[in-house]
Short mmCIF file of C-alpha atoms in Angstrom, two decimals:
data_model
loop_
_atom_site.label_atom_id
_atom_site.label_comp_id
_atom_site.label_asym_id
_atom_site.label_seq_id
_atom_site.Cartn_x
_atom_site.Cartn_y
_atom_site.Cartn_z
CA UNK A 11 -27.23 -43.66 -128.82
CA UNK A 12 -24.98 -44.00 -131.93
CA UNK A 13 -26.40 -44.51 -135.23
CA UNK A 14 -27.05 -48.39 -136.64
CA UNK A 15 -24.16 -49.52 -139.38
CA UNK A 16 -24.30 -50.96 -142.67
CA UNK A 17 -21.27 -52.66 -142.72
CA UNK A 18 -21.58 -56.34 -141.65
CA UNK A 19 -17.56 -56.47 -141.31
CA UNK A 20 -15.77 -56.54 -138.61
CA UNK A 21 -11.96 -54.32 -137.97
CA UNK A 22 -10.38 -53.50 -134.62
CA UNK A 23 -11.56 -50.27 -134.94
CA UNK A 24 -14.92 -51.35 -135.33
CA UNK A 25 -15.52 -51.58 -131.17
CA UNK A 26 -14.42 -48.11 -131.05
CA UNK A 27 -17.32 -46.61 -133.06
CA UNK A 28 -20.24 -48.81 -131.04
CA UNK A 29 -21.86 -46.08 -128.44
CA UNK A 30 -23.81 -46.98 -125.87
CA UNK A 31 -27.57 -48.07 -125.06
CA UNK A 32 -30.17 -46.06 -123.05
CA UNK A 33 -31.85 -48.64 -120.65
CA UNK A 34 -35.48 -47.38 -119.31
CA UNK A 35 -33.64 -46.88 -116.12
CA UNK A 36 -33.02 -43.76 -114.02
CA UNK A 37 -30.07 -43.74 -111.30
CA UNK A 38 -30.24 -41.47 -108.56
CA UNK A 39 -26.91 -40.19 -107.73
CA UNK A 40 -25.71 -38.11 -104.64
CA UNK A 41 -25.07 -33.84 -105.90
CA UNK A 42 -23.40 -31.97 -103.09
CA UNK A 43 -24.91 -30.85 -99.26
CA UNK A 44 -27.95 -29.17 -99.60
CA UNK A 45 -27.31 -25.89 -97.79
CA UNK A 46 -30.34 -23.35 -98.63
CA UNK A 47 -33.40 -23.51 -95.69
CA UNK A 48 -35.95 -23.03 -98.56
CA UNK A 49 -34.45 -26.14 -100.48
CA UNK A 50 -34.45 -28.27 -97.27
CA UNK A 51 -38.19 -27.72 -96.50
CA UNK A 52 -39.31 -28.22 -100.36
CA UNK A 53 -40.82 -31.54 -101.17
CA UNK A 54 -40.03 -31.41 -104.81
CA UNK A 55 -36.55 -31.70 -103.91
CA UNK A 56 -35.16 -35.26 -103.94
CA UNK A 57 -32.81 -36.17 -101.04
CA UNK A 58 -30.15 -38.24 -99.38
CA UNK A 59 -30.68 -38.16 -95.50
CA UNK A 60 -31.61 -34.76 -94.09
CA UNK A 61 -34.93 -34.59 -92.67
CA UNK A 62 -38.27 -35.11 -94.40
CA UNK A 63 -40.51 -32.34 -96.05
CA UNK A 64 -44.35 -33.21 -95.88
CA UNK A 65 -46.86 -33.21 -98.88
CA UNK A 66 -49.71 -32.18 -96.15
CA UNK A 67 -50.43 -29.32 -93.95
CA UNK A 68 -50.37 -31.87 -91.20
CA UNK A 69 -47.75 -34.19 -90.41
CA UNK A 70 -47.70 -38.02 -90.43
CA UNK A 71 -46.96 -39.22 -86.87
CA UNK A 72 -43.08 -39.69 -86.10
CA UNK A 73 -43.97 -43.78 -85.68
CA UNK A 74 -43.94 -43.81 -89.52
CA UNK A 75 -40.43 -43.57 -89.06
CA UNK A 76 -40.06 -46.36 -85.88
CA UNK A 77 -38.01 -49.01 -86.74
CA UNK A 78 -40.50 -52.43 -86.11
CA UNK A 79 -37.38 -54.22 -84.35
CA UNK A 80 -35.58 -51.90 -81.92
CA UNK A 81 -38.15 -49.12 -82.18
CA UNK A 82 -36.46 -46.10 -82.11
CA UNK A 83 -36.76 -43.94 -84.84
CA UNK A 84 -34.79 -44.28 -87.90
CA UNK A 85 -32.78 -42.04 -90.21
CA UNK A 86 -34.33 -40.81 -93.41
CA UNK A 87 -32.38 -42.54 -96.12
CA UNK A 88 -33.96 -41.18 -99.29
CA UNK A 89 -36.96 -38.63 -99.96
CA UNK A 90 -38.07 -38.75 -103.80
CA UNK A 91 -40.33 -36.67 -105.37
CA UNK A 92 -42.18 -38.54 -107.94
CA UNK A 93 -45.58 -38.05 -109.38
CA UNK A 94 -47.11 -40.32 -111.99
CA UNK A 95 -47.28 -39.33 -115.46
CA UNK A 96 -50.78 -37.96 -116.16
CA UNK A 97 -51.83 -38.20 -112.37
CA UNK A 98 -53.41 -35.01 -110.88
CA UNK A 99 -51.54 -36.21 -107.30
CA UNK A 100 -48.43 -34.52 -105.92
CA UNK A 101 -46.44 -37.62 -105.23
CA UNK A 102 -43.47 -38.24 -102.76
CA UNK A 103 -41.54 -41.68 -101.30
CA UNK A 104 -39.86 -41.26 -98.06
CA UNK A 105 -37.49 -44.02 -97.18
CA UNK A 106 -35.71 -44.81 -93.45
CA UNK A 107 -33.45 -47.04 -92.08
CA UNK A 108 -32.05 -48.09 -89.09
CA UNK A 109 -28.44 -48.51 -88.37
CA UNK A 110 -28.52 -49.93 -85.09
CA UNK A 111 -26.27 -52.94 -84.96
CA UNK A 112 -28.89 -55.35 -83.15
CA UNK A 113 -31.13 -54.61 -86.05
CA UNK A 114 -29.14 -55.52 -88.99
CA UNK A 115 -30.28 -58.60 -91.28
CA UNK A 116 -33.82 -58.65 -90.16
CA UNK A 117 -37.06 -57.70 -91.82
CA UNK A 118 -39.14 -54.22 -90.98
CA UNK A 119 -35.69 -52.38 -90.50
CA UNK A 120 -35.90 -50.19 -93.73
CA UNK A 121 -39.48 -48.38 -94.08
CA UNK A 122 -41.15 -46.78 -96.71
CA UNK A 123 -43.99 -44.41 -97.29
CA UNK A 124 -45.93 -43.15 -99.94
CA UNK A 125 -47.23 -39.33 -99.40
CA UNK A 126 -50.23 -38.28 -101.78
CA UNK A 127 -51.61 -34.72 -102.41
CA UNK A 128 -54.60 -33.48 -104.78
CA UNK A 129 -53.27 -31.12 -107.19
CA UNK A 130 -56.15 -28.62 -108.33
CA UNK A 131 -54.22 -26.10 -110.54
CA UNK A 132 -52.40 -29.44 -112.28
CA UNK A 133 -55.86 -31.13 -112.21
CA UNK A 134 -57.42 -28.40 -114.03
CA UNK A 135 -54.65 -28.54 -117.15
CA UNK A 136 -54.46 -32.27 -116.81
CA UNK A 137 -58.57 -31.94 -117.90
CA UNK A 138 -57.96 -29.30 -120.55
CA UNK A 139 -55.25 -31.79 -122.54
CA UNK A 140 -57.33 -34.63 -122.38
CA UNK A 141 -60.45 -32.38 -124.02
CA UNK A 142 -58.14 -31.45 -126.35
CA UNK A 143 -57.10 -35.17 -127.09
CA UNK A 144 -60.89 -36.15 -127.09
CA UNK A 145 -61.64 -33.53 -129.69
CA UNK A 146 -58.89 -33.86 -131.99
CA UNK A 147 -59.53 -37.69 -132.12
CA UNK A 148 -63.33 -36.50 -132.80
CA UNK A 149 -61.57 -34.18 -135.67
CA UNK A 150 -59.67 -37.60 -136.97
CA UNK A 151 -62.79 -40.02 -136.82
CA UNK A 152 -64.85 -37.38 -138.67
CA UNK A 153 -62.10 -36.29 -141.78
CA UNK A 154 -61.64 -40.19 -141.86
CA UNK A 155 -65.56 -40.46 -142.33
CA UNK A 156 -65.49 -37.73 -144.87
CA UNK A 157 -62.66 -39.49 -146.72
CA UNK A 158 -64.48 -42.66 -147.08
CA UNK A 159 -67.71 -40.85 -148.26
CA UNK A 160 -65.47 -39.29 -151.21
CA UNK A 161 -64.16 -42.53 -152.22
CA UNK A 162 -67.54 -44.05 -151.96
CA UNK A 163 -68.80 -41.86 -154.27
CA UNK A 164 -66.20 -41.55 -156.74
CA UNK A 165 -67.45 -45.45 -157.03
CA UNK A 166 -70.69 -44.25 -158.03
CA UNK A 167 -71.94 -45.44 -162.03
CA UNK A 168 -72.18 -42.07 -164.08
CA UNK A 169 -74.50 -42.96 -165.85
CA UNK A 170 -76.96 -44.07 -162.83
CA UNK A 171 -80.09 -41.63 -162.47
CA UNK A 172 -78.53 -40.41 -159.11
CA UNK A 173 -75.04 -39.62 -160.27
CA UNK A 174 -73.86 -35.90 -159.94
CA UNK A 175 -70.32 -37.42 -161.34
CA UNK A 176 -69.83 -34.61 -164.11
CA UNK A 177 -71.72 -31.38 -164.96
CA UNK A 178 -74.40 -31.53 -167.40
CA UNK A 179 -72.72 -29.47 -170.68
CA UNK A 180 -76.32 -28.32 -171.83
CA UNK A 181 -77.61 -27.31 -168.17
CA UNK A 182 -80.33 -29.66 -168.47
CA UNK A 183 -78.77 -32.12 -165.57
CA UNK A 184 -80.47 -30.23 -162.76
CA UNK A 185 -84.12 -30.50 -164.03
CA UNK A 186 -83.96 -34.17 -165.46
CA UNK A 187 -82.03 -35.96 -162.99
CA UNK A 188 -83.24 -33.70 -159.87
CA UNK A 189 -81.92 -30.57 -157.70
CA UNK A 190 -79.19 -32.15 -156.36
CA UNK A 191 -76.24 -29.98 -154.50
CA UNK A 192 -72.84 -31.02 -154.85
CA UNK A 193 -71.74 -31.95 -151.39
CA UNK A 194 -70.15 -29.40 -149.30
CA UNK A 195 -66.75 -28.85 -148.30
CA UNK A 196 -65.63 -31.08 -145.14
CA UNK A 197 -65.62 -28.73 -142.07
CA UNK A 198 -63.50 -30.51 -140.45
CA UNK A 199 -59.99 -28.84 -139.85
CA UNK A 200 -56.75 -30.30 -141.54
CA UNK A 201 -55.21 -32.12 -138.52
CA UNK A 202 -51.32 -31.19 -138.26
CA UNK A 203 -50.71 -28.45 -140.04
CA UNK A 204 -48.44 -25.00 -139.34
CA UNK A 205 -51.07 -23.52 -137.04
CA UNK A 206 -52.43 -26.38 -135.29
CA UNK A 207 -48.86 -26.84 -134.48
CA UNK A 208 -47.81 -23.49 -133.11
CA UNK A 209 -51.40 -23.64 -130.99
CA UNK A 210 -50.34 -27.23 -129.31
CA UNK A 211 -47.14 -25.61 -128.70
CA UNK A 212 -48.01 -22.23 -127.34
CA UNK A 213 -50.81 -24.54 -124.92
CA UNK A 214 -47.54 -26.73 -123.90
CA UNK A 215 -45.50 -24.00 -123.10
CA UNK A 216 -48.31 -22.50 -120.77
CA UNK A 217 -48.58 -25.78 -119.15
CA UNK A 218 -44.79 -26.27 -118.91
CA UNK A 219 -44.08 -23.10 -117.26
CA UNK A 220 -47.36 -23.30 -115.24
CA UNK A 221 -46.44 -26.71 -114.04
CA UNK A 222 -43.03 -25.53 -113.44
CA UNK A 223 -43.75 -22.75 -110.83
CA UNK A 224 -46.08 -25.70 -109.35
CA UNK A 225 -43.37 -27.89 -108.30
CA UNK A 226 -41.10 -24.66 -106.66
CA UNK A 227 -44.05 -24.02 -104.80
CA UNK A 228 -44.94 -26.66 -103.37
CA UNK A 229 -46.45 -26.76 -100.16
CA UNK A 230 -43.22 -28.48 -98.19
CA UNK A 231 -44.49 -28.37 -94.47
CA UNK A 232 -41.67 -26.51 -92.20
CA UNK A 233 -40.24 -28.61 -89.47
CA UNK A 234 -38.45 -26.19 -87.32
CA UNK A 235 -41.24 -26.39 -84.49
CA UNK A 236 -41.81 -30.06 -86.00
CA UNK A 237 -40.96 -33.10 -83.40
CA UNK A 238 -39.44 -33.82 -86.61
CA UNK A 239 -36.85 -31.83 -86.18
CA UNK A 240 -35.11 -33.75 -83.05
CA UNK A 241 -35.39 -37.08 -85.13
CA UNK A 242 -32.00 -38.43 -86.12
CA UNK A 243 -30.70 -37.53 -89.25
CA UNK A 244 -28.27 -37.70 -91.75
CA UNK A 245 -26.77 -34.43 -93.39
CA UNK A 246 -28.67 -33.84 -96.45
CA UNK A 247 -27.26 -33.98 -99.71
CA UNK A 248 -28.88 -33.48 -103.45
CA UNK A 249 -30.35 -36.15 -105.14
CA UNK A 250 -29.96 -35.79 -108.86
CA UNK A 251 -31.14 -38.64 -111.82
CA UNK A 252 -29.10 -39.42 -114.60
CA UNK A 253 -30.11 -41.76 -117.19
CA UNK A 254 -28.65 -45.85 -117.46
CA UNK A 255 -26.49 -46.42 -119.92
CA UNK A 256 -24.88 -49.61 -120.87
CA UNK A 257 -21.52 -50.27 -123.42
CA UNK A 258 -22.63 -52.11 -126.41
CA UNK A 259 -20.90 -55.46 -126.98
CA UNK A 260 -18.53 -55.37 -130.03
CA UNK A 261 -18.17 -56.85 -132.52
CA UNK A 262 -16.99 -60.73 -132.92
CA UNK A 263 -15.81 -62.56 -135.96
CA UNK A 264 -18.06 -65.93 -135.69
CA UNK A 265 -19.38 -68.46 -138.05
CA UNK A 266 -22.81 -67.59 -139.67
CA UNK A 267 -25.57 -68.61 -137.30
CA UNK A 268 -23.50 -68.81 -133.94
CA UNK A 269 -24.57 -66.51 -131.69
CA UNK A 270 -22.99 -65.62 -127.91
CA UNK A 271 -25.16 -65.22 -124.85
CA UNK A 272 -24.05 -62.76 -122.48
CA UNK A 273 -25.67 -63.59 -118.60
CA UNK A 274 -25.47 -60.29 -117.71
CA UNK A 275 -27.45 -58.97 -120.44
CA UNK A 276 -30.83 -58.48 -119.57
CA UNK A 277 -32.52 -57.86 -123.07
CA UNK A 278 -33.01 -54.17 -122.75
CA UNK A 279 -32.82 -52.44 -125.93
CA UNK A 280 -32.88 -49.04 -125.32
CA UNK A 281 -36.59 -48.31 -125.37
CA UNK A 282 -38.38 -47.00 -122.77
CA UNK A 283 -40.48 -49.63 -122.07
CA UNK A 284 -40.21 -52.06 -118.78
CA UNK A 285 -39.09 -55.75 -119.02
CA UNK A 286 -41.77 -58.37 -118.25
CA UNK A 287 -39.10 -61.23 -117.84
CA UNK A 288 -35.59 -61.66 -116.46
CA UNK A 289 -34.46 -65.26 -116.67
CA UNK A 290 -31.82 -66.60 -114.29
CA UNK A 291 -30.33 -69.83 -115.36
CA UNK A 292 -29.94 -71.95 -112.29
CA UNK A 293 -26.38 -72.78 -111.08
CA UNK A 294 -24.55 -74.34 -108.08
CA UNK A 295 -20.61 -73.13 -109.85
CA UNK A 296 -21.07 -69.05 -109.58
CA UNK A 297 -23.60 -66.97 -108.73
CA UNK A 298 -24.48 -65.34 -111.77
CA UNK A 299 -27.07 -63.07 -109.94
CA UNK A 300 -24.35 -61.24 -108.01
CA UNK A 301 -22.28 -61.49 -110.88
CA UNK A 302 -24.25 -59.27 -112.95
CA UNK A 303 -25.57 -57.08 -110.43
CA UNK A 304 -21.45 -56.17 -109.75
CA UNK A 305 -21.29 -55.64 -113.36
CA UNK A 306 -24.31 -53.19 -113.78
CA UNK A 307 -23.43 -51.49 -110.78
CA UNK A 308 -19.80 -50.80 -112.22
CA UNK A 309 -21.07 -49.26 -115.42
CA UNK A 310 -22.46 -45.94 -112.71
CA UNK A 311 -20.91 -46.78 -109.23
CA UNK A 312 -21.64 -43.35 -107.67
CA UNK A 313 -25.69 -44.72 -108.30
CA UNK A 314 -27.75 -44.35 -104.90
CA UNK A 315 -30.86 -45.52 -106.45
CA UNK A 316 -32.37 -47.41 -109.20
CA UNK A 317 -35.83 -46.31 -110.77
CA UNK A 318 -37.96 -48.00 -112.85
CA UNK A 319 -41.74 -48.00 -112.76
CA UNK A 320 -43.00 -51.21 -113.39
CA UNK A 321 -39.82 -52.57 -114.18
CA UNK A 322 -37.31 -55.15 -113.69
CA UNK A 323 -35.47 -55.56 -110.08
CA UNK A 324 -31.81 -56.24 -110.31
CA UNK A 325 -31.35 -58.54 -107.44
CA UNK A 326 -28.00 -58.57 -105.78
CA UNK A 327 -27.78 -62.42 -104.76
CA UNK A 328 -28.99 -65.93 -105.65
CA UNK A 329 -28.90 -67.62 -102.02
CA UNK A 330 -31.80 -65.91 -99.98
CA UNK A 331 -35.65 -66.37 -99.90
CA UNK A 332 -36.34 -62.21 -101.52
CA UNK A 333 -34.30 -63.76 -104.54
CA UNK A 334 -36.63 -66.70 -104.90
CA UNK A 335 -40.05 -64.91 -103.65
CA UNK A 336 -39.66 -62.48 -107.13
CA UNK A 337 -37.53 -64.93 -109.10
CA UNK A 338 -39.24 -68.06 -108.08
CA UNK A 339 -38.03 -71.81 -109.24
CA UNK A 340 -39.41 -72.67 -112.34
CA UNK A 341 -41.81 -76.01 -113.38
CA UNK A 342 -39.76 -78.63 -114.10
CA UNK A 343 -40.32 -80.35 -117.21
CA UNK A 344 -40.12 -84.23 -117.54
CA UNK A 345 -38.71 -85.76 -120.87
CA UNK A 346 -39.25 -89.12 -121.58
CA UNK A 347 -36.46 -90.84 -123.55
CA UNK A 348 -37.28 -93.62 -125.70
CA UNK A 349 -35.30 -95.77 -127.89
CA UNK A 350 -36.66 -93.95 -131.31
CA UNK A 351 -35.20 -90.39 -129.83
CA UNK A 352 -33.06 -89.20 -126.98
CA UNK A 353 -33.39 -85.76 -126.27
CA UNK A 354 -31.87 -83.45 -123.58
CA UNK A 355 -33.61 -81.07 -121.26
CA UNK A 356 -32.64 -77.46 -121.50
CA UNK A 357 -32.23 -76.00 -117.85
CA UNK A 358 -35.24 -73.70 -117.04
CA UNK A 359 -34.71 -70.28 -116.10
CA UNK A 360 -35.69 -67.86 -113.40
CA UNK A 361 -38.35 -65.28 -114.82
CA UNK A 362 -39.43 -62.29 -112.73
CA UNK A 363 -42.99 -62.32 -110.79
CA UNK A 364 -44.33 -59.80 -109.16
CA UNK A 365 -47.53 -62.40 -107.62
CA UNK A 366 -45.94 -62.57 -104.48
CA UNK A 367 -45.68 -59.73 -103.06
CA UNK A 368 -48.77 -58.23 -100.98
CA UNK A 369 -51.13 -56.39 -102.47
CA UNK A 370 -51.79 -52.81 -101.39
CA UNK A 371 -54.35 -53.25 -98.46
CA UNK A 372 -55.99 -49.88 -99.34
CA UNK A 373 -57.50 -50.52 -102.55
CA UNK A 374 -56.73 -54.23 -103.17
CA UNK A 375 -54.61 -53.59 -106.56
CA UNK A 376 -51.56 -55.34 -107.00
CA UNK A 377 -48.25 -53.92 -105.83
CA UNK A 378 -45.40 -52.71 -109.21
CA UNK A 379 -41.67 -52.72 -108.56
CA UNK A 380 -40.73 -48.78 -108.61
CA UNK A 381 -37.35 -48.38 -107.07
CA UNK A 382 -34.16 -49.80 -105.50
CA UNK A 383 -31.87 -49.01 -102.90
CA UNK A 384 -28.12 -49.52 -103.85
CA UNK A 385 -24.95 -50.23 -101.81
CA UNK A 386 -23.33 -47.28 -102.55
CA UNK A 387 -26.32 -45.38 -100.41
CA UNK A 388 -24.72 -46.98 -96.91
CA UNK A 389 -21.22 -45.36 -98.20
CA UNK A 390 -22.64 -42.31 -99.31
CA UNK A 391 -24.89 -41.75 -95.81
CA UNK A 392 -21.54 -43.42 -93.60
CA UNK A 393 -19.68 -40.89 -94.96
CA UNK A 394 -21.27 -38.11 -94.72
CA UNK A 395 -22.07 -39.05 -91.58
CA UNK A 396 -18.12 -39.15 -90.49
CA UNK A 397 -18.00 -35.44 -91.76
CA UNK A 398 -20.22 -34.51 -88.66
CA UNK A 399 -17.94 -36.61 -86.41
CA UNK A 400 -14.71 -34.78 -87.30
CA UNK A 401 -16.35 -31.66 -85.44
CA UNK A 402 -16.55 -34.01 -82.33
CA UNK A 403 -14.51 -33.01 -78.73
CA UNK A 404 -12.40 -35.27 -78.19
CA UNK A 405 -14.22 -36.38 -75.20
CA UNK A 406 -17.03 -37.04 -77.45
CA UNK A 407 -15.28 -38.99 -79.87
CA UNK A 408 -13.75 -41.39 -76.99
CA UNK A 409 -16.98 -41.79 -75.78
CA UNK A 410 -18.13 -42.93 -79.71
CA UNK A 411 -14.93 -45.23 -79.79
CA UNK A 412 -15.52 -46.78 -76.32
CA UNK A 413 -19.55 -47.93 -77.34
CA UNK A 414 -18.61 -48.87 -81.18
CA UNK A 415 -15.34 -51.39 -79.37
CA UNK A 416 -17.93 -52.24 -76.96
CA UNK A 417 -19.17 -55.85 -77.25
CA UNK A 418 -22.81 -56.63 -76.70
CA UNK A 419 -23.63 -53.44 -77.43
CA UNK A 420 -26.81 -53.64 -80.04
CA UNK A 421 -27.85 -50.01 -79.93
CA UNK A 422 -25.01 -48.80 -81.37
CA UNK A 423 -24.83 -47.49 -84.54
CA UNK A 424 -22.69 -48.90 -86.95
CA UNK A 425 -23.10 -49.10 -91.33
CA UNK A 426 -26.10 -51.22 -92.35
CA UNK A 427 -25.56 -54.19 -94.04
CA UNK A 428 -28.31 -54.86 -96.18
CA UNK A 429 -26.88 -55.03 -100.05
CA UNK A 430 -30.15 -54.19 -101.87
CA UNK A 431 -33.72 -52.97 -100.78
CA UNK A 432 -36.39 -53.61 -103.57
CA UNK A 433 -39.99 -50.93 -103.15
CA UNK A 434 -42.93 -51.99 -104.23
CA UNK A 435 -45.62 -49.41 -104.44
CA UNK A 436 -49.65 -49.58 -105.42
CA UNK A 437 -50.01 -50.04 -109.07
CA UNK A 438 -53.30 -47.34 -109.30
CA UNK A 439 -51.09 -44.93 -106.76
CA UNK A 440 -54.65 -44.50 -104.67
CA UNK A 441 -55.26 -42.24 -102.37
CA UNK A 442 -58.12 -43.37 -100.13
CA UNK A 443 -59.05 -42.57 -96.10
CA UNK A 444 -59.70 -45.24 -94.06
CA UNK A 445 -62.82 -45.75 -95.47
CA UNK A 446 -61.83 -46.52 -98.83
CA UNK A 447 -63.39 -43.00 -100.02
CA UNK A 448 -61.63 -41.30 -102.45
CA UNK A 449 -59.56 -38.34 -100.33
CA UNK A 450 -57.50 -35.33 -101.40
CA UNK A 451 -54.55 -36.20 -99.41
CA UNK A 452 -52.89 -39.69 -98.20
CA UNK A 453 -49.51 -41.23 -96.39
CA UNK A 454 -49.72 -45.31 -96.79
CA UNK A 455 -46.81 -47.73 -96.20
CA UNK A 456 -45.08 -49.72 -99.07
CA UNK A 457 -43.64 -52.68 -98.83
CA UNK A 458 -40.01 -53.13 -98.67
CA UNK A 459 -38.32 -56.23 -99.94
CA UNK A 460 -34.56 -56.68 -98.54
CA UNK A 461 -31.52 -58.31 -99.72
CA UNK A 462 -28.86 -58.73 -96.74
CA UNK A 463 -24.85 -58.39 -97.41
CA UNK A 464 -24.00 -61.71 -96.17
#
């Protein structure tokens, strides 16, 4: 992020200079075939198609992956390893879709599932950071105690009977005014400091490399004598993050006090922290929505997936029902014109809510926004998918030809059509059995909101 200016001019060189903003988004982007066995059956590597590698010893059933329409199992479209921040669970999202043709535009036909696993090594240094959190605020409350006892009695009247304020010069003080000790010393160590510092770093370190050889060894569950394995799958390809960033707007020579809105600016200002709102202005001319979503997506087209826990959704279209169930019409205000005043309604905007959507029916807490999937996903998977057809017969590729020319036909598969698919996951991330105990290991369904491609 560039640097902020002090000049308040403006020069045509001035737009040149303006960097770019850091959003609190991450984009998932597609990074080559995955070709090593020992990458494919690690679930701390993120994924485009392939098949899926397991969290626990046992595997979910292969209906997770059923498409609630046509069901026949789906393709996986996205596996992403992502564990909380400060949670001691191993944490994965498995997405599928189905591309059957007879499917497309109706609800159930993307899936996702959240796999959970009790990490006891990570557990253990997750406890050790938090004691020493808890004892260096116990270091801060008491040198702030100690402080306020010095200043206290630096208040203190010399000349009061109790005061030990200054020496006595004729060694006298101790036998007329009492045996009184000057106060000790605090015991408390200087928080900060050279050697507190290299100790917190040194800890760090440990951790860091300890929770690094965690992740490349974690317990992926092989699927080569898996029913898994015969499930129908995309070729798998790398899934790497980048970080969102968006051009800053230049410069404009304007009047003092006039100020241009930008619609497709959504108010983020580079910190990492999620938006609350979104407004949407409501308009019959354009459809600002997609307008802005086509602009985002321009800034990183190659982006596969949005991420941002607890954050914003970037909704691809106005005219559907999953616009208005998270953006939903707001109150209309009445204004009442009288002869002393006329006065003229400002249109009401859209805000973001999240009340809608179901709440996880594990542990009752609402559901968050976590992720997205983007358009550029169905291009990526479609053409990857045409690499594998190019090694076709040719009596195998007539035979594709004649069923995708072939009217009626709604079990072939074609691209999907959907042009955005919004995850919401449980807020508290719980992992409970099915009788609401806590367990050690869990695989619950999330709930999927879609946006079609009309």
């Amino acid at each position: 992020m560039a640097p902020p200016r002090d000049d308040d001019g403006w020069s045509d060189s001035d737009e040149d200079e303006l960097g770019e903003v850091e959003t609190s988004v991450l984009l998932g982007v597609p990074d080559g075939p995955i070709d090593a066995e020992s990458d494919v059956n690690d679930v701390a590597v993120s994924r485009i198609g392939g098949h899926p590698a397991f969290l626990a010893s046992s595997e979910p059933p292969i209906s997770s992956s059923q498409c609630k329409v046509c069901s026949n199992p789906m393709e996986l479209l996205v596996q992403m390893w992502c564990p909380f921040e400060n949670s001691p669970m191993d944490r994965a999202l498995y997405m599928w879709g189905c591309s059957r043709a007879g499917c497309q535009g109706k609800e159930s036909t993307v899936r996702v599932w959240r796999g959970l696993r009790f990490n006891e090594r990570y557990a253990a240094q997750l406890e050790k950071k938090r004691e020493r959190q808890r004892q260096r605020e116990q270091e801060r409350t008491e040198a702030l105690a100690e402080e306020e006892r010095k200043k206290a009695a630096a208040k203190v009247n010399p000349f009061s009977v109790g005061s030990t304020a200054a020496s006595n010069p004729f060694g006298l003080g101790a036998q007329v005014f009492g045996d009184i000790s000057p106060s000790p010393a605090s015991k408390s160590p200087a928080f900060g400091g050279p050697k507190g510092e290299d100790e917190d770093e040194d800890e760090d370190e440990d951790g860091s490399d300890s929770e690094g050889s965690l992740i490349t060894a974690m317990a992926g569950t092989t699927i080569s004598e898996s029913v898994w394995k015969n499930a129908p799958s995309y070729p798998a390809l790398y899934l790497s993050t980048l970080s969102e960033y968006i051009p800053a707007k230049p410069k404009t020579a304007l009047p003092p006090g006039v100020q241009i809105l930008d619609p497709t600016d959504d108010g983020k200002d580079g910190k990492d922290t999620p938006s609350v709102s979104e407004p949407y202005e409501n308009s019959l001319e354009i459809d600002e929505v997609f307008d802005k979503f086509s602009k985002r997506v321009e800034i990183e087209s190659e982006q596969c997936v949005r991420y941002e826990l607890k954050g914003t959704p970037l909704p691809f279209s106005s005219e559907d029902a999953a616009f208005k169930k998270i953006f939903p019409d707001p109150e209309q205000r009445t204004v009442t014109v009288t002869k002393a005043a006329f006065t003229v309604a400002q249109p009401q905007k859209r805000v973001y809510d999240s009340s809608a959507i179901p709440a996880c029916p594990s542990c009752g807490s609402p559901r968050v926004f976590e992720c997205q999937l983007m358009p550029n996903l169905i291009n990526v998977l479609s053409s990857s998918n045409a690499g594998l057809e190019k090694n076709l017969t040719d009596e195998e590729r007539r035979k594709v030809v004649e069923r995708a020319l072939k009217k009626g036909d709604q079990d072939a598969r074609g691209s999907m059509e959907w042009g955005t698919c919004f995850v919401f996951s449980c807020e508290k991330d719980c992992c409970l059995d099915e009788n609401k105990k806590d367990a050690r290991v869990s695989w619950r369904e999330e709930y999927v909101l879609m946006q079609w491609d009309a």
